[in-house]
Amino acid sequence: MNAHSDPGVSGTPVPPAGYKDAPYDVELVAVSKSYAGTIAVDTISLRIPKASYCCLLGPSGCGKSTTLRMIAGHEPVSAGDILIGDRNVTDNPPIARGTSMMFQNYALFPHMSALDNVAYSLKVRGVPKDERRARAREFLDLVQMGQYAERPPALLSGGQQQRVALARALITRPRVLLLDEPLSALDPFLRERMRGELKRLQRELQISFVHVTHSQDEAMALADLVVVMEAGHIRQAAPARDIFEKPNTAFVARFIGGHNVVPGGNGSIAVRADRCRIGSSADQARLTGHVSSVEYLGALVRVGLIGDNGLEAAALISDRTFFAAPVEPGQAAALTWSDEDAHALAD
Ligand code: ADP
């Protein structure tokens, strides 16, 4: 597709021109939010480069939704600035920010058809009826819902309602689409399908998506930029591969999963479970103890180990390696890894 032209009612819709100069779609500058004494978000700064898929990832209560709502303008900041492109929108209402939000429960109007739901955002902006219906059709096609245009939400499945909600959020041609746990209401099969669909739309439209999730898998699969949050702070913001290969703290290493956090020379070290091996020879062992669990995952087998010092760790090994020398729970075993696979943590 051509990302630089406005195709009107035909072709793939693109965001309006005039945004292309700022290097960041979103910039948070020392943003904080407190609620009557509780600090929900504590002086966070973040730059989201143009046309990025950004996931805000962290456990429940860490401040992800509050951050998203502040970007949307649904929640005023207690301190700091929010820029969309090169515009400071801190004091702008939601409609004048260049952002659009897709809510978790979709928030579709039950008495309106899918088409009218999508066209509604243009109605409130004063776009004439014929034009807004034509554009709504275009956006329903974009999310592959063209044939359901006349149906009310009650006659659509959860996944289909979500597509309509997406079209409704995108029709205003935002520079930034904000999504709060968009996949959590779907069953696992549909979740994976919609995940692919979100990524496709983000790539096609060349706008930024900011997607709140507590699922590491979802963030790793989707994001160009993963922002790991804890207790109102950003602990690490980096591409998924950097976060996985170089988590900066024990919290990030544990939260992202797939790592063992063990004491090292100065502080803790992280070592990826898929870089660990199970052996019985104590001489090269890094951690000796016994096997606590064996989980067959198909291509991989996860062997849990409890060290003699009480530390829990795991090795993720290929099925071939495991079955060449299988171990059982209760059996004495040792975990080994190479120095180059150990990574020092900041705390
Ligand atoms: P997350 O989205 O990561 O689960 P939230 O941003 O919803 O976290 O919440 C962060 C913190 O702010 C939590 O401690 C939460 O209880 C608190 N909080 C969120 N919204 C409100 C509110 N409207 N009033 C008071 N406290 C709130």
Coordinates of C-alpha atoms and ligand atoms in Angstrom, one line a residue:
M1 CA 0.0 0.0 0.0
N2 CA 1.0 3.6 -0.4
A3 CA 1.4 5.2 3.1
H4 CA 1.6 8.7 1.8
S5 CA -1.6 9.3 -0.1
D6 CA -5.1 9.7 1.2
P7 CA -7.2 7.3 -0.9
G8 CA -10.5 8.8 0.2
V9 CA -13.2 6.1 0.0
S10 CA -11.3 3.5 -1.8
G11 CA -8.0 1.7 -1.0
T12 CA -6.5 1.3 2.5
P13 CA -7.1 4.2 4.8
V14 CA -4.1 6.0 6.1
P15 CA -3.6 8.6 8.8
P16 CA -3.6 12.3 7.8
A17 CA -0.5 14.0 6.5
G18 CA 1.2 16.6 8.5
Y19 CA 2.4 14.2 11.2
K20 CA 5.4 12.9 9.5
D21 CA 8.1 15.2 10.9
A22 CA 8.3 14.3 14.6
P23 CA 10.4 11.3 15.4
Y24 CA 8.2 10.1 18.2
D25 CA 4.5 9.4 18.1
V26 CA 4.2 9.6 21.9
E27 CA 6.5 11.2 24.4
L28 CA 5.9 11.1 28.2
V29 CA 8.0 13.6 30.1
A30 CA 8.2 12.9 33.9
V31 CA 4.5 12.0 34.1
S32 CA 2.9 11.2 37.4
K33 CA -0.5 10.3 38.7
S34 CA -1.6 10.2 42.3
Y35 CA -5.1 9.4 43.6
A36 CA -5.7 10.8 47.1
G37 CA -2.3 9.8 48.5
T38 CA -1.7 6.7 46.3
I39 CA 0.9 7.2 43.7
A40 CA -0.3 5.1 40.7
V41 CA 2.3 6.4 38.2
D42 CA 5.6 7.8 39.5
T43 CA 7.5 10.2 37.2
I44 CA 7.7 8.1 34.1
S45 CA 9.4 9.2 30.9
L46 CA 9.1 7.3 27.6
R47 CA 9.5 7.9 23.9
I48 CA 7.6 5.8 21.4
P49 CA 9.1 6.1 18.0
K50 CA 6.9 6.7 14.9
A51 CA 4.8 3.8 13.8
S52 CA 5.7 1.5 16.6
Y53 CA 3.8 -1.3 18.3
C54 CA 4.4 -0.6 22.0
C55 CA 3.2 -2.9 24.8
L56 CA 2.9 -1.7 28.4
L57 CA 3.5 -4.9 30.3
G58 CA 3.4 -5.5 34.0
P59 CA 1.5 -7.2 36.9
S60 CA -2.0 -6.0 37.9
G61 CA -1.9 -2.6 39.7
C62 CA 1.5 -1.4 38.3
G63 CA 0.0 1.6 36.6
K64 CA -0.5 0.5 32.9
S65 CA -4.1 1.5 32.5
T66 CA -3.6 4.8 34.3
T67 CA -0.8 5.6 31.9
L68 CA -2.9 4.7 28.9
R69 CA -5.8 6.8 30.2
M70 CA -3.5 9.7 30.7
I71 CA -2.3 9.4 27.1
A72 CA -5.9 9.3 25.9
G73 CA -6.9 12.3 28.0
H74 CA -9.4 10.4 30.0
E75 CA -7.4 11.0 33.2
P76 CA -5.6 14.3 33.9
V77 CA -1.9 14.0 34.8
S78 CA -0.8 15.1 38.3
A79 CA 2.5 16.2 36.9
G80 CA 4.5 16.1 33.7
D81 CA 3.8 16.5 30.0
I82 CA 2.3 14.3 27.2
L83 CA 3.3 14.9 23.6
I84 CA 1.7 13.3 20.6
G85 CA 3.9 13.9 17.6
D86 CA 5.4 17.3 18.3
R87 CA 2.3 18.7 20.0
N88 CA 2.0 19.0 23.8
V89 CA -1.5 17.7 24.4
T90 CA -1.4 17.6 28.2
D91 CA -4.3 19.9 28.5
N92 CA -6.3 18.8 25.4
P93 CA -9.5 16.9 25.6
P94 CA -9.5 13.3 24.2
I95 CA -11.0 14.3 20.9
A96 CA -8.2 16.8 20.2
R97 CA -5.2 14.6 20.8
G98 CA -4.8 12.6 17.7
T99 CA -5.4 9.4 19.8
S100 CA -8.2 6.9 19.8
M101 CA -9.0 4.3 22.4
M102 CA -10.4 0.8 22.0
F103 CA -12.0 -0.3 25.2
Q104 CA -11.8 -3.7 26.7
N105 CA -15.6 -4.2 26.7
Y106 CA -15.8 -2.7 23.1
A107 CA -18.6 -0.2 24.3
L108 CA -20.6 -0.6 21.1
F109 CA -24.1 0.9 21.0
P110 CA -26.5 -2.0 21.1
H111 CA -29.3 -0.4 19.1
M112 CA -27.1 0.6 16.2
S113 CA -25.8 -1.5 13.3
A114 CA -22.1 -2.3 13.0
L115 CA -22.0 0.4 10.2
D116 CA -23.6 3.1 12.3
N117 CA -21.4 2.2 15.3
V118 CA -18.3 2.8 13.1
A119 CA -19.8 5.9 11.5
Y120 CA -20.7 7.4 14.8
S121 CA -17.2 8.8 15.6
L122 CA -17.5 10.8 12.4
K123 CA -21.0 11.9 13.2
V124 CA -19.8 13.6 16.4
R125 CA -17.2 15.3 14.3
G126 CA -19.8 16.7 11.9
V127 CA -18.9 14.6 8.8
P128 CA -21.9 14.5 6.4
K129 CA -24.0 11.3 6.4
D130 CA -23.0 9.9 2.9
E131 CA -19.4 10.5 3.5
R132 CA -19.3 8.9 6.9
R133 CA -21.2 5.8 5.8
A134 CA -18.9 5.4 2.9
R135 CA -15.9 5.7 5.1
A136 CA -17.4 3.3 7.7
R137 CA -17.8 0.7 5.0
E138 CA -14.1 1.2 4.1
F139 CA -13.1 0.6 7.7
L140 CA -15.4 -2.4 8.1
D141 CA -13.7 -3.9 5.0
L142 CA -10.3 -3.2 6.6
V143 CA -11.2 -5.4 9.6
Q144 CA -12.9 -7.9 7.3
M145 CA -16.4 -7.1 8.6
G146 CA -17.9 -5.7 5.4
Q147 CA -20.5 -8.4 5.1
Y148 CA -21.9 -7.7 8.6
A149 CA -22.4 -4.0 8.2
E150 CA -26.1 -4.1 8.9
R151 CA -26.0 -6.3 12.0
P152 CA -26.5 -5.0 15.5
P153 CA -23.8 -6.0 18.0
A154 CA -26.1 -8.6 19.7
L155 CA -25.9 -10.7 16.5
L156 CA -22.1 -10.6 16.3
S157 CA -19.6 -12.9 18.1
G158 CA -17.2 -11.5 20.6
G159 CA -14.4 -11.5 18.0
Q160 CA -16.6 -9.8 15.4
Q161 CA -17.7 -7.1 18.0
Q162 CA -14.0 -6.4 18.6
R163 CA -13.4 -5.9 14.9
V164 CA -16.2 -3.4 14.8
A165 CA -14.8 -1.6 17.8
L166 CA -11.4 -1.5 16.1
A167 CA -12.9 0.0 13.0
R168 CA -14.7 2.5 15.1
A169 CA -11.5 3.5 16.8
L170 CA -9.5 3.7 13.6
I171 CA -12.0 5.7 11.5
T172 CA -10.9 9.0 13.0
R173 CA -7.4 8.3 11.6
P174 CA -5.6 8.6 14.9
R175 CA -1.9 8.9 15.1
V176 CA -1.9 6.6 18.1
L177 CA -4.4 3.8 18.8
L178 CA -4.7 3.0 22.5
L179 CA -5.8 -0.5 23.4
D180 CA -6.5 -1.6 27.0
E181 CA -6.2 -5.4 27.4
P182 CA -7.8 -5.9 23.9
L183 CA -7.5 -9.6 23.8
S184 CA -8.3 -10.7 27.3
A185 CA -12.0 -11.3 26.6
L186 CA -11.3 -13.7 23.7
D187 CA -10.8 -17.5 23.9
P188 CA -7.2 -18.6 23.3
F189 CA -7.7 -19.6 19.7
L190 CA -9.3 -16.3 18.7
R191 CA -6.8 -14.4 20.8
E192 CA -4.0 -15.6 18.7
R193 CA -5.8 -14.8 15.5
M194 CA -6.7 -11.3 16.6
R195 CA -3.1 -10.8 17.8
G196 CA -1.9 -11.4 14.2
E197 CA -4.7 -9.1 13.0
L198 CA -3.7 -6.2 15.3
K199 CA -0.1 -6.5 14.1
R200 CA -1.2 -6.5 10.5
L201 CA -3.3 -3.4 11.0
Q202 CA -0.5 -1.5 12.7
R203 CA 1.9 -2.3 10.0
E204 CA -0.5 -1.4 7.2
L205 CA -1.7 1.8 8.7
Q206 CA 1.8 2.9 9.9
I207 CA 0.5 4.4 13.1
S208 CA 1.5 3.6 16.6
F209 CA -0.4 1.2 18.8
V210 CA 0.0 1.3 22.6
H211 CA -1.3 -1.9 24.0
V212 CA -1.8 -2.7 27.7
T213 CA -1.3 -6.3 28.7
H214 CA -0.2 -8.4 31.6
S215 CA 0.7 -11.3 29.2
Q216 CA 4.4 -11.6 28.5
D217 CA 3.7 -13.8 25.5
E218 CA 1.4 -11.2 24.0
A219 CA 4.0 -8.4 24.5
M220 CA 6.8 -10.5 23.1
A221 CA 4.8 -11.5 20.0
L222 CA 3.5 -8.1 19.2
A223 CA 5.8 -5.3 20.4
D224 CA 8.6 -3.4 18.7
L225 CA 8.9 -1.7 22.1
V226 CA 8.2 -3.6 25.4
V227 CA 7.8 -1.3 28.4
V228 CA 7.9 -3.3 31.6
M229 CA 6.3 -1.6 34.6
E230 CA 6.2 -2.3 38.3
A231 CA 4.7 -0.2 41.1
G232 CA 4.2 2.9 39.0
H233 CA 7.7 2.8 37.5
I234 CA 9.1 1.8 34.2
R235 CA 11.7 -0.8 34.9
Q236 CA 12.9 -1.4 31.3
A237 CA 11.8 -0.2 27.9
A238 CA 13.4 -2.0 25.0
P239 CA 12.8 -4.2 22.0
A240 CA 11.4 -7.6 23.0
R241 CA 14.7 -9.4 22.1
D242 CA 16.8 -7.0 24.3
I243 CA 14.4 -7.5 27.2
F244 CA 14.7 -11.3 26.9
E245 CA 18.4 -11.4 26.4
K246 CA 19.4 -8.6 28.8
P247 CA 16.7 -8.1 31.5
N248 CA 18.1 -5.4 33.7
T249 CA 16.7 -6.4 37.1
A250 CA 15.6 -9.5 38.9
F251 CA 12.0 -8.3 38.6
V252 CA 12.2 -8.0 34.8
A253 CA 13.9 -11.4 34.5
R254 CA 11.3 -13.1 36.6
F255 CA 8.4 -11.3 35.1
I256 CA 9.3 -11.9 31.5
G257 CA 9.7 -15.6 32.4
G258 CA 12.1 -18.2 30.9
H259 CA 15.0 -17.1 33.2
N260 CA 16.6 -18.4 36.4
V261 CA 17.6 -15.8 38.8
V262 CA 20.5 -17.0 41.0
P263 CA 23.0 -15.4 43.3
G264 CA 26.3 -14.5 41.5
G265 CA 29.5 -12.9 42.6
N266 CA 28.2 -9.3 43.0
G267 CA 24.4 -9.5 43.3
S268 CA 22.1 -11.7 41.2
I269 CA 22.6 -13.1 37.8
A270 CA 20.0 -14.2 35.2
V271 CA 20.5 -17.2 33.0
R272 CA 18.0 -18.3 30.4
A273 CA 16.3 -21.6 31.2
D274 CA 16.9 -22.7 27.5
R275 CA 20.6 -22.2 28.0
C276 CA 20.7 -24.5 31.0
R277 CA 21.4 -28.2 30.9
I278 CA 20.6 -31.0 33.4
G279 CA 23.6 -33.1 34.4
S280 CA 24.5 -35.5 37.1
S281 CA 28.2 -34.8 37.4
A282 CA 28.6 -32.5 40.4
D283 CA 32.0 -31.2 39.3
Q284 CA 30.7 -28.7 36.6
A285 CA 27.5 -28.1 38.4
R286 CA 26.3 -24.5 39.1
L287 CA 23.4 -25.7 41.2
T288 CA 23.0 -29.1 42.7
G289 CA 19.7 -30.5 44.1
H290 CA 16.9 -32.7 42.8
V291 CA 14.4 -32.7 40.0
S292 CA 11.1 -31.2 41.2
S293 CA 9.0 -31.5 38.0
V294 CA 9.1 -32.6 34.4
E295 CA 6.7 -31.0 32.0
Y296 CA 6.5 -32.3 28.4
L297 CA 5.7 -29.3 26.2
G298 CA 6.1 -30.9 22.8
A299 CA 9.2 -29.6 21.2
L300 CA 10.7 -28.8 24.6
V301 CA 10.7 -30.4 28.0
R302 CA 10.8 -28.2 31.1
V303 CA 12.7 -29.8 34.0
G304 CA 12.2 -28.0 37.4
L305 CA 15.0 -28.3 39.9
I306 CA 15.1 -27.5 43.6
G307 CA 18.7 -26.7 44.8
D308 CA 20.1 -28.0 48.0
N309 CA 20.0 -24.4 49.1
G310 CA 16.3 -24.2 48.4
L311 CA 16.6 -22.2 45.2
E312 CA 14.1 -23.1 42.4
A313 CA 15.3 -23.1 38.9
A314 CA 14.5 -24.8 35.6
A315 CA 16.0 -26.0 32.3
L316 CA 14.2 -25.9 29.0
I317 CA 15.7 -28.6 26.9
S318 CA 14.8 -30.1 23.5
D319 CA 12.7 -33.3 23.6
R320 CA 15.5 -35.1 21.8
T321 CA 18.1 -34.1 24.5
F322 CA 15.7 -35.0 27.3
F323 CA 14.7 -38.4 26.0
A324 CA 18.4 -39.3 25.3
A325 CA 18.9 -39.1 29.1
P326 CA 15.5 -38.7 30.9
V327 CA 15.2 -37.7 34.5
E328 CA 12.4 -38.1 37.0
P329 CA 11.1 -36.1 39.9
G330 CA 13.0 -36.8 43.1
Q331 CA 16.2 -37.8 41.3
A332 CA 19.4 -36.0 42.2
A333 CA 20.5 -33.6 39.5
A334 CA 22.6 -30.6 38.7
L335 CA 22.0 -27.5 36.6
T336 CA 24.9 -26.3 34.4
W337 CA 25.4 -23.4 32.1
S338 CA 28.2 -21.5 30.4
D339 CA 29.6 -18.3 31.7
E340 CA 28.7 -16.5 28.5
D341 CA 25.0 -17.2 29.1
A342 CA 25.0 -15.7 32.6
H343 CA 23.9 -12.1 32.7
A344 CA 24.5 -9.8 35.7
L345 CA 21.4 -8.0 37.1
A346 CA 21.3 -4.5 38.6
D347 CA 19.6 -5.7 41.8
Ligands
ADP1 P1 -2.9 -1.7 36.0 O1 -3.5 -1.2 34.8 O2 -1.4 -1.9 35.8 O3 -3.5 -3.0 36.6 P2 -3.9 0.7 37.2 O4 -3.3 1.7 36.4 O5 -5.3 0.3 36.9 O6 -3.0 -0.6 37.1 O7 -3.7 1.1 38.7 C1 -2.5 1.5 39.3 C2 -2.8 1.9 40.8 O8 -3.6 3.0 40.9 C3 -3.4 0.8 41.6 O9 -2.9 0.8 42.9 C4 -4.9 1.2 41.6 O10 -5.5 0.7 42.7 C5 -4.8 2.7 41.6 N1 -5.9 3.3 40.9 C6 -6.3 3.2 39.6 N2 -7.4 4.0 39.4 C7 -7.7 4.5 40.5 C8 -8.8 5.4 40.9 N3 -9.7 5.9 40.0 N4 -8.9 5.8 42.2 C9 -7.9 5.4 43.1 N5 -6.9 4.6 42.8 C10 -6.8 4.1 41.5

